[in-house]
PDB file of C-alpha atoms in Angstrom:
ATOM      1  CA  UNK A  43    -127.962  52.162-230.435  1.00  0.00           C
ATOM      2  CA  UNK A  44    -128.071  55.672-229.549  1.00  0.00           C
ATOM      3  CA  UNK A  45    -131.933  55.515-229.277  1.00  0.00           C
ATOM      4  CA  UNK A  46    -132.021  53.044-226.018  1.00  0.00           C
ATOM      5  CA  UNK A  47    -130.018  56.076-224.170  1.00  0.00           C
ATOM      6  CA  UNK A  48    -133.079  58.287-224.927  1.00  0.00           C
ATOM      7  CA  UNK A  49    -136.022  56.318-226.049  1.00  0.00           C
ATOM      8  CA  UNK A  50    -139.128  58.235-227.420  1.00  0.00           C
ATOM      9  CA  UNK A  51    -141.288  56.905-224.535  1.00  0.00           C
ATOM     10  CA  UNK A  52    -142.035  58.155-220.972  1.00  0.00           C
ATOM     11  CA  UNK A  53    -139.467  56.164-218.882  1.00  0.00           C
ATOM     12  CA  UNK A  54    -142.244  56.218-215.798  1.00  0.00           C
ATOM     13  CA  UNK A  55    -140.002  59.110-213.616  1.00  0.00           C
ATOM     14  CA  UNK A  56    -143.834  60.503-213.046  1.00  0.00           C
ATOM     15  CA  UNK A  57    -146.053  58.654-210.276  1.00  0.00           C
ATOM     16  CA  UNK A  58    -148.368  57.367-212.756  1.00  0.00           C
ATOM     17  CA  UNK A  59    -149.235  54.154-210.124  1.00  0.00           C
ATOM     18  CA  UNK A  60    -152.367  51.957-210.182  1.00  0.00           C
ATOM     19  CA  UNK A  61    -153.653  49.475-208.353  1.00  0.00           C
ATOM     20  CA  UNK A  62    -152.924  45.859-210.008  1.00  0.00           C
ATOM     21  CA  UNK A  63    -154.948  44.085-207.451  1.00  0.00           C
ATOM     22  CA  UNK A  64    -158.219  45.412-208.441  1.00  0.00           C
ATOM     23  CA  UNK A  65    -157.571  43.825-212.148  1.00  0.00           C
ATOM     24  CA  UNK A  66    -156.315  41.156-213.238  1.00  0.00           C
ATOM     25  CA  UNK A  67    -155.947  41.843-216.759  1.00  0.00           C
ATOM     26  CA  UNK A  68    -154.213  45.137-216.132  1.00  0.00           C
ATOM     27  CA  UNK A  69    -151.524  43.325-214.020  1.00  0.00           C
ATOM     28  CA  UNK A  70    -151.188  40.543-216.819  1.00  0.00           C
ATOM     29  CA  UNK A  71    -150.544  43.801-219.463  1.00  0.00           C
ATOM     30  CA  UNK A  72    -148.143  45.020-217.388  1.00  0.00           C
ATOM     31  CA  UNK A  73    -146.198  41.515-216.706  1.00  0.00           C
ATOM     32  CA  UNK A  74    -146.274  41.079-220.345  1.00  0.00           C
ATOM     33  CA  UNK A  75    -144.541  44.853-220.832  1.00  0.00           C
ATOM     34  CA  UNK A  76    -142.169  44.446-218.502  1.00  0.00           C
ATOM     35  CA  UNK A  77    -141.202  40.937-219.529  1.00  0.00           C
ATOM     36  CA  UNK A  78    -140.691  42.105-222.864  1.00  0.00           C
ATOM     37  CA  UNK A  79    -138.604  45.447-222.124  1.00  0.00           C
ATOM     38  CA  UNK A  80    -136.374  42.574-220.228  1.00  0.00           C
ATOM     39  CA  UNK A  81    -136.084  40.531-222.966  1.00  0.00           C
ATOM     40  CA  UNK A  82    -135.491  43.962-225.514  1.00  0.00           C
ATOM     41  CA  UNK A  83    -132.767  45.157-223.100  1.00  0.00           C
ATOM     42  CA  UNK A  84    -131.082  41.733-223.059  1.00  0.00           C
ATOM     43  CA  UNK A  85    -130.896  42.026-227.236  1.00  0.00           C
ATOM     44  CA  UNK A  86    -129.404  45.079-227.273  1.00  0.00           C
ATOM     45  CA  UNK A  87    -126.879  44.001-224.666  1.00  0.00           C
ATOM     46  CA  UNK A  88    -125.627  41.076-226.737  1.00  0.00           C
ATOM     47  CA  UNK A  89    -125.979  42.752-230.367  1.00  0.00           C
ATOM     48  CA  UNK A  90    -129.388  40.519-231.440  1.00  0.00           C
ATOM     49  CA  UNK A  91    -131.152  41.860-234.192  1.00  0.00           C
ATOM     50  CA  UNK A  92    -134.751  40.024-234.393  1.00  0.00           C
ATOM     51  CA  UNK A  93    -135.110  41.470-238.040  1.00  0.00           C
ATOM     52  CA  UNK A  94    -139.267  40.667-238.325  1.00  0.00           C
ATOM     53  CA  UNK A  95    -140.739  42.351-235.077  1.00  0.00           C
ATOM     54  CA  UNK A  96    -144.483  42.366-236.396  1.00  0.00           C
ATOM     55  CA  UNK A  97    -146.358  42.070-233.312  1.00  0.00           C
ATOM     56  CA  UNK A  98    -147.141  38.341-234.225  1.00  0.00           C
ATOM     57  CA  UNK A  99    -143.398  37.464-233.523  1.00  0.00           C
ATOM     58  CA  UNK A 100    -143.327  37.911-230.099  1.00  0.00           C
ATOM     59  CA  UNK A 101    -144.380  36.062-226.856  1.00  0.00           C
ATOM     60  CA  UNK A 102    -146.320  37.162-224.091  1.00  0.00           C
ATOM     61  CA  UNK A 103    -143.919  35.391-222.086  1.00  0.00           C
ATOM     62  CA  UNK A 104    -140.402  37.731-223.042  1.00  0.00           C
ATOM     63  CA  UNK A 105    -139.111  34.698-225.321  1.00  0.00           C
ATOM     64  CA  UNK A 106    -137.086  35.118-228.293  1.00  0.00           C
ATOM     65  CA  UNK A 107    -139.403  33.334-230.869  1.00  0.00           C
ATOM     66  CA  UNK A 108    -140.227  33.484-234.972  1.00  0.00           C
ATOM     67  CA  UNK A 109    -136.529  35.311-235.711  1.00  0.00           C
ATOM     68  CA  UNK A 110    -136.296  34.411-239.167  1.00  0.00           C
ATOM     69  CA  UNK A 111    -133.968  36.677-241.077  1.00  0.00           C
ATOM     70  CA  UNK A 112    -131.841  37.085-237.791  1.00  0.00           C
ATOM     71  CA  UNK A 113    -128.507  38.815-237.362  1.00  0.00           C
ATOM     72  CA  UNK A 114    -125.651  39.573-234.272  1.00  0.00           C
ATOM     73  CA  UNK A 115    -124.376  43.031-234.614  1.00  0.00           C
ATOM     74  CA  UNK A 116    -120.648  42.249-236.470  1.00  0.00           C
ATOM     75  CA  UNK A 117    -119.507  45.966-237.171  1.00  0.00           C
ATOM     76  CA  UNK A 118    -121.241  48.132-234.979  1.00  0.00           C
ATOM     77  CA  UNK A 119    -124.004  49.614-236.919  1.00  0.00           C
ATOM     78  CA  UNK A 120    -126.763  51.415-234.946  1.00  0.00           C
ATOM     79  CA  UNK A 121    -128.744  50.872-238.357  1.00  0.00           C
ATOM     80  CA  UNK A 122    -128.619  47.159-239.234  1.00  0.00           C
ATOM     81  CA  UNK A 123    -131.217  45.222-240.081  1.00  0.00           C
ATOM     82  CA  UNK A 124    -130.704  41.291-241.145  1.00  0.00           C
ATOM     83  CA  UNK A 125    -133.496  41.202-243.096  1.00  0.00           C
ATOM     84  CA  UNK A 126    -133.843  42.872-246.907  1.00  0.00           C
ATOM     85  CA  UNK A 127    -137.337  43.499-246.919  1.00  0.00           C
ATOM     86  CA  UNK A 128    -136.591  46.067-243.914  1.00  0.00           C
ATOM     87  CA  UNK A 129    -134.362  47.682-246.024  1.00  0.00           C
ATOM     88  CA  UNK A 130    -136.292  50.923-246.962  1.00  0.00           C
ATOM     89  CA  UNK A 131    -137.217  51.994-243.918  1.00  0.00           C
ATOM     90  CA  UNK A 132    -135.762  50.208-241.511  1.00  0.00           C
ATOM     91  CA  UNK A 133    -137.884  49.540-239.291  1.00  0.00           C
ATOM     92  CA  UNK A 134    -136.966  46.867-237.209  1.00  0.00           C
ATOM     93  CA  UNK A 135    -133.326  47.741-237.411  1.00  0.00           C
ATOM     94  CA  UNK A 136    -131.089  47.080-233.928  1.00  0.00           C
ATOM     95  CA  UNK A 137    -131.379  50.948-232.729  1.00  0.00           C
ATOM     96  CA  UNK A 138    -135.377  50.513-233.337  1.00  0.00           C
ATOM     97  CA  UNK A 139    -135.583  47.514-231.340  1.00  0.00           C
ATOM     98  CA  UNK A 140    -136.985  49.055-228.031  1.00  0.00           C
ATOM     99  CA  UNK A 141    -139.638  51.608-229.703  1.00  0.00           C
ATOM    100  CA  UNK A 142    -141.006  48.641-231.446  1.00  0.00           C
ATOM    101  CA  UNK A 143    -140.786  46.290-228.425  1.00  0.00           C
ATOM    102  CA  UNK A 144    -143.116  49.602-227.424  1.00  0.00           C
ATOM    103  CA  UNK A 145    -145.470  49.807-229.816  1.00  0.00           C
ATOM    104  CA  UNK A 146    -146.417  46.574-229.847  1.00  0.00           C
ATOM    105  CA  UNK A 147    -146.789  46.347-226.222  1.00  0.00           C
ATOM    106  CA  UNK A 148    -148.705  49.017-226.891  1.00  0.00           C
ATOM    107  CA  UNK A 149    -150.998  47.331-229.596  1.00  0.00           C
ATOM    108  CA  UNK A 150    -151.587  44.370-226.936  1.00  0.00           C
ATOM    109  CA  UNK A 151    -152.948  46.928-224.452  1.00  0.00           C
ATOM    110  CA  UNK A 152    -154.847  48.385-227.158  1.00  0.00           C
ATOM    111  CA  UNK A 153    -156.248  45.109-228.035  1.00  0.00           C
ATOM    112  CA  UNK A 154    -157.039  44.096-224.514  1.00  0.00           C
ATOM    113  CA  UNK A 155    -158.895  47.882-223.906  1.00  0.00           C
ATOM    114  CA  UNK A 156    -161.104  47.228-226.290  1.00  0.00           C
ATOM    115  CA  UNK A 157    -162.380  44.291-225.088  1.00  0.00           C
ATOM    116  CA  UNK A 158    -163.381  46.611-222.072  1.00  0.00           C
ATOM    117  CA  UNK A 159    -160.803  44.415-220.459  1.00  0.00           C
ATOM    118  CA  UNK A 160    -158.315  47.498-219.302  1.00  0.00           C
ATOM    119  CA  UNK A 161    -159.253  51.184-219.368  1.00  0.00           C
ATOM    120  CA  UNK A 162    -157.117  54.096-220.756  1.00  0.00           C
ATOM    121  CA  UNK A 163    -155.334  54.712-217.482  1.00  0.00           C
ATOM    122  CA  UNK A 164    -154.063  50.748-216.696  1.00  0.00           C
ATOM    123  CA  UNK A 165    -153.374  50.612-220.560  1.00  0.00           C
ATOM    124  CA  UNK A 166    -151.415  53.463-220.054  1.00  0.00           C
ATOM    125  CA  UNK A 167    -149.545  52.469-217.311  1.00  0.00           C
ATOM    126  CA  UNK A 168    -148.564  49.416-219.070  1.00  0.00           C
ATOM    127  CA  UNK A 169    -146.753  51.208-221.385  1.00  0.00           C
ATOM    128  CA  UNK A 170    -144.992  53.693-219.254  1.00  0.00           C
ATOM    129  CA  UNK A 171    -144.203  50.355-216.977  1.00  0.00           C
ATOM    130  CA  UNK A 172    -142.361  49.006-220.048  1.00  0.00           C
ATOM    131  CA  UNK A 173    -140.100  51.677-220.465  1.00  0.00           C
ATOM    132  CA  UNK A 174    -139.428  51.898-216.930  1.00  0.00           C
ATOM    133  CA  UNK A 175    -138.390  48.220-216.932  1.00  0.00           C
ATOM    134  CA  UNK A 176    -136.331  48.509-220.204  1.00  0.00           C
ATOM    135  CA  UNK A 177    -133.787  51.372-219.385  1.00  0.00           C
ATOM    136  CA  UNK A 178    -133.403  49.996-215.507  1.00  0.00           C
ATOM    137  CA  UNK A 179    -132.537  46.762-217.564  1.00  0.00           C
ATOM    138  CA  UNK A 180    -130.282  48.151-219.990  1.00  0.00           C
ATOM    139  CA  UNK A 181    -128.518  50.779-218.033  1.00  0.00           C
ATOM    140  CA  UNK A 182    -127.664  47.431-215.578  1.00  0.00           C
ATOM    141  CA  UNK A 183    -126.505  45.515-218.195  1.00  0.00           C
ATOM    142  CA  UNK A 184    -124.021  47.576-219.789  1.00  0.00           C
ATOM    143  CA  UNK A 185    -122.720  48.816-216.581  1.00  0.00           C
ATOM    144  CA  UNK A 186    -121.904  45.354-215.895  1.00  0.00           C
ATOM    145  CA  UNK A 187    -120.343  44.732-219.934  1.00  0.00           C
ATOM    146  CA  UNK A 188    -117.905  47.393-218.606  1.00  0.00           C
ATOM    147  CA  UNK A 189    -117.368  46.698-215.687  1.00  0.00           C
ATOM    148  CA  UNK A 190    -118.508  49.516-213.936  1.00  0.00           C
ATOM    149  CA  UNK A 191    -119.633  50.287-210.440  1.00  0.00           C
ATOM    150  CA  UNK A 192    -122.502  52.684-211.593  1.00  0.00           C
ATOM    151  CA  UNK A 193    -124.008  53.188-214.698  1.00  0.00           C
ATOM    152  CA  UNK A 194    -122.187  56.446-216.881  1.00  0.00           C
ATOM    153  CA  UNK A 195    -124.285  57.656-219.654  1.00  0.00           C
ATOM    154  CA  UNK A 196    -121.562  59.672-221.302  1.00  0.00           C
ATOM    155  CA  UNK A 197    -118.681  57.121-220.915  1.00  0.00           C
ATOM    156  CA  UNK A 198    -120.913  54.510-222.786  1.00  0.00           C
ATOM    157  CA  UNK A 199    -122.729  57.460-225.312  1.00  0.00           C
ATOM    158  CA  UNK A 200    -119.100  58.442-226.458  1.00  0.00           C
ATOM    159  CA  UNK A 201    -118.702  54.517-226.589  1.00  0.00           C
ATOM    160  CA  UNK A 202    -120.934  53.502-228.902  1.00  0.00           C
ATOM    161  CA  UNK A 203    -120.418  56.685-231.232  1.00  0.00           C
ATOM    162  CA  UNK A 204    -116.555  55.754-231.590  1.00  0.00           C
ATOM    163  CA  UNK A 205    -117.715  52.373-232.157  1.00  0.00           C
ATOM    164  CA  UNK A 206    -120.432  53.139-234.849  1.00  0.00           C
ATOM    165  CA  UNK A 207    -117.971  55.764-236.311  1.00  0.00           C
ATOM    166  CA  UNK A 208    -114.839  53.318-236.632  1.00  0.00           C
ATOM    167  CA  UNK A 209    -117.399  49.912-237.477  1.00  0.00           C
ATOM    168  CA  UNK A 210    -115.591  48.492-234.591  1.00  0.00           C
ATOM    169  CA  UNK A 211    -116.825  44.363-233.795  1.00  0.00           C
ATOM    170  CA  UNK A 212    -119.597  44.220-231.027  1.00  0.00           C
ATOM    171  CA  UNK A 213    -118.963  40.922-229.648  1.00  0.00           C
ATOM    172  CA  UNK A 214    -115.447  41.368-229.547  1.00  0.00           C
ATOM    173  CA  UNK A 215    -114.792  44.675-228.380  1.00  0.00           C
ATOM    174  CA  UNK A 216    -116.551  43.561-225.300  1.00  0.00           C
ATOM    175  CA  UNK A 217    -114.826  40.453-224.909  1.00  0.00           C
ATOM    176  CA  UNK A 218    -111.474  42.378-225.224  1.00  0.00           C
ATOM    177  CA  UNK A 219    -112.257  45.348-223.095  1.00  0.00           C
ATOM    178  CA  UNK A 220    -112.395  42.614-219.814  1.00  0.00           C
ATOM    179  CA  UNK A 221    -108.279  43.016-220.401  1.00  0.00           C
ATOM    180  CA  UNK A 222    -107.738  46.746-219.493  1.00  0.00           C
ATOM    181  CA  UNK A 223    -106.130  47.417-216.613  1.00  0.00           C
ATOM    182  CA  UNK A 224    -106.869  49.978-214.191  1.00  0.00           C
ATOM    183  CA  UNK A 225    -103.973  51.437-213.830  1.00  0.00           C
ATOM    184  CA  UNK A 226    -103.972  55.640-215.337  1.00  0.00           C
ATOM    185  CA  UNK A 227     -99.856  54.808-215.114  1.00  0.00           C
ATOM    186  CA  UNK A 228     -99.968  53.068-218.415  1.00  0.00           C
ATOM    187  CA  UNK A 229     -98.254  55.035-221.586  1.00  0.00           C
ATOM    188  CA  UNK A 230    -100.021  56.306-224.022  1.00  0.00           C
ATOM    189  CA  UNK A 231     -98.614  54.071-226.651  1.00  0.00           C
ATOM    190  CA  UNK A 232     -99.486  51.218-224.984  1.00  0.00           C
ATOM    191  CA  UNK A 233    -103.486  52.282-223.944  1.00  0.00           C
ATOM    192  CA  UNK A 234    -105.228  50.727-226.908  1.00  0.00           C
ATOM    193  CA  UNK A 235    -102.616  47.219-227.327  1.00  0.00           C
ATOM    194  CA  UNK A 236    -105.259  45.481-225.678  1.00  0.00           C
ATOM    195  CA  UNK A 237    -108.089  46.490-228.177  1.00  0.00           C
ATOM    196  CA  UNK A 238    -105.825  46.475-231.688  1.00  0.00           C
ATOM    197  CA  UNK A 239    -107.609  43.113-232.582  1.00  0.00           C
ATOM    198  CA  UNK A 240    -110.731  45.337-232.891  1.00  0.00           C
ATOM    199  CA  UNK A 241    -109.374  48.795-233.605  1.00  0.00           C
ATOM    200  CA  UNK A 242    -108.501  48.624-237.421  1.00  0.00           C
ATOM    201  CA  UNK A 243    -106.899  50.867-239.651  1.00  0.00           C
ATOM    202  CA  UNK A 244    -107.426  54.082-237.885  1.00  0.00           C
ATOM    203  CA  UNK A 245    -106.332  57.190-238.842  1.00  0.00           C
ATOM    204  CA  UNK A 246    -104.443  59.757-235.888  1.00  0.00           C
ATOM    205  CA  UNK A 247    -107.672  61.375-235.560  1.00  0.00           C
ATOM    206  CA  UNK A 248    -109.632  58.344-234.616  1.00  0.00           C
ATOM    207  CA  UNK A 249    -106.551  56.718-232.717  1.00  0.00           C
ATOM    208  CA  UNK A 250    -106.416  59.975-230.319  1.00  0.00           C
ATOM    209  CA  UNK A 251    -110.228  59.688-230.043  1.00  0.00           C
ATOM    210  CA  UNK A 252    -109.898  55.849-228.646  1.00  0.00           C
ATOM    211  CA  UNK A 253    -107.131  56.885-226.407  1.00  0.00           C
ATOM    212  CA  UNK A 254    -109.281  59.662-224.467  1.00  0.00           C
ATOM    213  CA  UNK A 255    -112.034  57.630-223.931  1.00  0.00           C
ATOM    214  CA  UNK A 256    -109.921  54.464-222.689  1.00  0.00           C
ATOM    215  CA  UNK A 257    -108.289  57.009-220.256  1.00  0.00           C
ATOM    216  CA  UNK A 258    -111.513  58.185-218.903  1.00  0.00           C
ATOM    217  CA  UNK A 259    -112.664  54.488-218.888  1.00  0.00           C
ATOM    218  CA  UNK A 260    -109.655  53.731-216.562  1.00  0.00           C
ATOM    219  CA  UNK A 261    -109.939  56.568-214.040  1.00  0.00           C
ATOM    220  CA  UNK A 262    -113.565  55.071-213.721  1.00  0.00           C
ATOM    221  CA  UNK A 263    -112.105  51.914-213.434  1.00  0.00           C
ATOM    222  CA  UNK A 264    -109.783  52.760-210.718  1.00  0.00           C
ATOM    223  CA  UNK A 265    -112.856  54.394-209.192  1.00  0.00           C
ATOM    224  CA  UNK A 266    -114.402  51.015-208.707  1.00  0.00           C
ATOM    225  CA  UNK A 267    -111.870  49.428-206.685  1.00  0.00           C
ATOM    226  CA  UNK A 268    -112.406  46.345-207.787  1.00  0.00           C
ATOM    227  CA  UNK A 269    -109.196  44.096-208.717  1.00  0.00           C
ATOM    228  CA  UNK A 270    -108.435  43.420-212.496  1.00  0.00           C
ATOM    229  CA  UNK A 271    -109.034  39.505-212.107  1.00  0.00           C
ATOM    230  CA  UNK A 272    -112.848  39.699-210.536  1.00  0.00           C
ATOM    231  CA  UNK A 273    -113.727  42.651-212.889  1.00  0.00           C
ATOM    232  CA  UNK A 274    -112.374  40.267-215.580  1.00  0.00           C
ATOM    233  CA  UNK A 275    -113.942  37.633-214.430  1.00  0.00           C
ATOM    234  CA  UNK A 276    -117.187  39.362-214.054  1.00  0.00           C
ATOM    235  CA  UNK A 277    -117.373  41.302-217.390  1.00  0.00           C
ATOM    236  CA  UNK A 278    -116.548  37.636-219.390  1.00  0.00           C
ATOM    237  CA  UNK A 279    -119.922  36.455-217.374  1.00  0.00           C
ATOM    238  CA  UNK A 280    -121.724  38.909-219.821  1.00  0.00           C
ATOM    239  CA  UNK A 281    -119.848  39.925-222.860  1.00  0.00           C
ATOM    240  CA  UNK A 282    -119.828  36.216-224.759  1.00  0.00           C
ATOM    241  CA  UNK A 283    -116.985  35.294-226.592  1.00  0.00           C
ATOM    242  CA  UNK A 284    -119.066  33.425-229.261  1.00  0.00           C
ATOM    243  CA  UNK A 285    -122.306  34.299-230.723  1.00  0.00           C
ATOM    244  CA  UNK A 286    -124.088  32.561-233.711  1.00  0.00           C
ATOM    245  CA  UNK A 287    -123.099  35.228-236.768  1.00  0.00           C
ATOM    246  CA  UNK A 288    -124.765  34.716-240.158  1.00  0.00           C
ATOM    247  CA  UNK A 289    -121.371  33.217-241.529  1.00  0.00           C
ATOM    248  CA  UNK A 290    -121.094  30.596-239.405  1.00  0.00           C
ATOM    249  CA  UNK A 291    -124.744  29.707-239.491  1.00  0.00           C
ATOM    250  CA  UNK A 292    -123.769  29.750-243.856  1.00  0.00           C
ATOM    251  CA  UNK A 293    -120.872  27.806-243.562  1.00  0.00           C
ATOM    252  CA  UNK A 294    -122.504  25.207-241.270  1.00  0.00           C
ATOM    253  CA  UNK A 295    -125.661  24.810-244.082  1.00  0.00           C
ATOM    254  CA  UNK A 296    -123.248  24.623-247.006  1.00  0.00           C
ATOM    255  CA  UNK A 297    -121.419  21.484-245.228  1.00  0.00           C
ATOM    256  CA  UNK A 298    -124.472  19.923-243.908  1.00  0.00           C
ATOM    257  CA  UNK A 299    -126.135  19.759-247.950  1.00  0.00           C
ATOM    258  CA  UNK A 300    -123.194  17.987-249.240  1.00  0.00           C
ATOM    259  CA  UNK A 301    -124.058  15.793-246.336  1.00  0.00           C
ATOM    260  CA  UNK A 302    -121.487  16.627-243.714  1.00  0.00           C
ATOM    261  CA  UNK A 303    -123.034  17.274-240.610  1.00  0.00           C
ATOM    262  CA  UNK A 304    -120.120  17.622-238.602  1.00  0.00           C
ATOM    263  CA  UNK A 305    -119.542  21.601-238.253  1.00  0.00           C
ATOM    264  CA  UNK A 306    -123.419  22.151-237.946  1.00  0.00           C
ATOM    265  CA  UNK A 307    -122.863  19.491-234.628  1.00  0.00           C
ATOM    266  CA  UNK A 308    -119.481  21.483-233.458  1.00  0.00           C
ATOM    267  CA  UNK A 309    -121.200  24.650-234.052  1.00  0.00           C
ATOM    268  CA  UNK A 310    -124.156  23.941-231.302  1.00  0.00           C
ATOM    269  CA  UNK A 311    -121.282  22.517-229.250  1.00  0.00           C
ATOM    270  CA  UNK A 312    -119.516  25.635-229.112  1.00  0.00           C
ATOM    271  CA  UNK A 313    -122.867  27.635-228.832  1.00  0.00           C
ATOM    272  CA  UNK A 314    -124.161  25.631-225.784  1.00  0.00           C
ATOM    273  CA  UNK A 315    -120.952  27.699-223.508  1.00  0.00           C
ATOM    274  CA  UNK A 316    -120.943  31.517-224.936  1.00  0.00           C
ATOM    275  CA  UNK A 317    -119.126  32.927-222.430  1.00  0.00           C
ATOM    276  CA  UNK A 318    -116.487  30.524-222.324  1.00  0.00           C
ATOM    277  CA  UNK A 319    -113.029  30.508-223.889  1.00  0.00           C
ATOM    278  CA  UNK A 320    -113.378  27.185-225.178  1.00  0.00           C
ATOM    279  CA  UNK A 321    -109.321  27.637-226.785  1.00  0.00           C
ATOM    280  CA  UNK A 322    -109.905  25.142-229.397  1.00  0.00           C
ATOM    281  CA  UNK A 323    -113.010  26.777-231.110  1.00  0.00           C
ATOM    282  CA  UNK A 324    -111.145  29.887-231.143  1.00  0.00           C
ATOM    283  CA  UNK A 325    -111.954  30.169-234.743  1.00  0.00           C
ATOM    284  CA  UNK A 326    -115.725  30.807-234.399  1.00  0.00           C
ATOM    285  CA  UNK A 327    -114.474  33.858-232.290  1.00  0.00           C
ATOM    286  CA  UNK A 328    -112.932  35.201-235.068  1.00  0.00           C
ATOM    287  CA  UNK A 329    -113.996  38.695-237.442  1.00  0.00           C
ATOM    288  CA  UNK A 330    -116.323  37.958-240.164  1.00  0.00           C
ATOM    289  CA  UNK A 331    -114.465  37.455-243.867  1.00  0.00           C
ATOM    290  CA  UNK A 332    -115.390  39.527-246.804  1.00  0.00           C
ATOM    291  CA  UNK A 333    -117.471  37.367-248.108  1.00  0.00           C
ATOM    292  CA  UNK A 334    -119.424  37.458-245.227  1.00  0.00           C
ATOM    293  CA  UNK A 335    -121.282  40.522-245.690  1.00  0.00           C
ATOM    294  CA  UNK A 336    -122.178  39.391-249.264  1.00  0.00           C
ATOM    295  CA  UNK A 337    -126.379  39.156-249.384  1.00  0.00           C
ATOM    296  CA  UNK A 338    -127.637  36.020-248.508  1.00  0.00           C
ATOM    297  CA  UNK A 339    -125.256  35.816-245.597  1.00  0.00           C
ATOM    298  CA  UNK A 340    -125.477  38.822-243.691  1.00  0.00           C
ATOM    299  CA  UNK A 341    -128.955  39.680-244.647  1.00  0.00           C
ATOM    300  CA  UNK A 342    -131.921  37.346-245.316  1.00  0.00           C
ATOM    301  CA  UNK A 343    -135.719  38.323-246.858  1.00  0.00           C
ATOM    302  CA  UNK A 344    -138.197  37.190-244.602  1.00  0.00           C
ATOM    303  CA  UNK A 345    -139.380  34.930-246.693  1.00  0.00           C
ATOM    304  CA  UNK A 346    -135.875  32.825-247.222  1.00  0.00           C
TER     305      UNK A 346
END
């Protein structure tokens, strides 16, 4: 995840403007670059992992289409890829996601230059126009999955490396975070209660690591003035509660071919309202089980 908070792309600070009116197929490249940084920075903000991002799986249109070997982010692994014939390289693993969204934006300019359709300069600006689009995007959205007034690189850098480091659940870290107060009054020994359904066997080191950044998180908090209940209420608009992990998916199939459709019908149920609490599907909020991240669960082959 590191690599969306500095992205191997210009990020369009330079005044690199053209004028879209005077083509029509440079202002469709750039539509289709910014739709799809939009639709990059909205995967990264909910833990999606596409898995097969050849540039034949995506739309022109920033939809989420031909995800076969998908995956949600369960531990919090910068380097995850759902599908085993990405394994090697890792290509299209979650940190990779917006470079790739790039390059293939970048072969569909290429494609559309040389039908003498765009020159170098509008194919260009296509490009730098995506990664413009992508970190305004993503630096919005996980301002608002904290609940923040302004966007703070280090606060949500240091973030993500305790969460990589400690494995920690995306979906539910998130969810849980909503229940922080701001209030810097709060003892020590009672900072991280609200998180201990996510924060798992850690040694002191770790635990004192988790308690600095939550006490920098609150000060910004407090910083916000905004009351506990609307930033609650506002972070739980955008950190869903449910998402469709691999298990569930499993467990779901495994019913439905002894010919019990029932959980795969419960299952959409529960997926049609993400970001609501829903208290008697609270077990499809759960952590994964072991067997979850056996192969053939957790990862898929293209192909399967």
């Amino acid at each position: 995840m590191s690599r969306s908070e500095s992205l191997s792309f210009s990020t369009g600070k330079e005044d690199h403007s053209i004028d879209l009116t005077s083509n029509k197929y440079a202002a469709w490249a750039v539509e289709v670059a910014e739709r799809t940084a939009s639709l990059v920075a909205r995967w990264q903000g909910v833990g999606f992992t596409h898995g097969v991002l050849n540039t034949d799986n995506m739309s022109i249109l920033g939809l989420t289409i031909d995800y076969g070997p998908f995956g949600f982010l369960d531990a919090f692994d910068p380097s995850y890829t759902p599908n085993t014939t990405d394994l090697p390289g890792r290509r299209y693993c979650f940190a990779n996601q917006p470079d790739i969204g790039l390059w293939n934006v970048a072969q569909f300019a290429a494609t559309i230059q040389a039908a003498e359709l765009l020159d170098e300069k509008e194919a260009n600006y296509a490009m730098e126009r995506y990664g413009t689009k992508f970190m305004d995007d993503y630096q919005a959205i996980m301002t608002r999955k904290l609940g923040l007034a302004k966007y703070n690189k280090e606060l949500i850098s240091k973030l993500l490396n305790n969460m990589a480091v400690d494995k920690v659940d995306y979906t539910n870290f998130f969810r849980l975070l909503s229940n922080i107060k701001a209030d810097p009054s709060i003892p020590e020994s009672e900072l991280l209660v609200p998180l201990k359904a996510v924060l798992l066997d850690m040694g002191r080191e770790r635990r004192e690591a988790w308690i600095g950044w939550v006490r920098t998180y609150i000060q910004e908090l407090v910083d916000t003035g905004t009351s506990d209940e609307q930033r609650k209420a506002s972070m739980n608009s955008v950190n869903p509660k449910y998402v469709l992990r691999n298990y569930l998916c499993q467990s779901a199939i495994d019913a439905a071919e002894q010919g019990d459709f029932g959980e795969v019908r419960r299952l959409l149920k529960v997926m049609e309202r993400p970001y609501d609490e829903q208290p008697a599907m609270q077990k499809y909020a759960r952590l994964p089980p072991a067997w979850a991240y056996r192969p053939g669960v957790c990862m898929l082959s293209c192909s399967s």
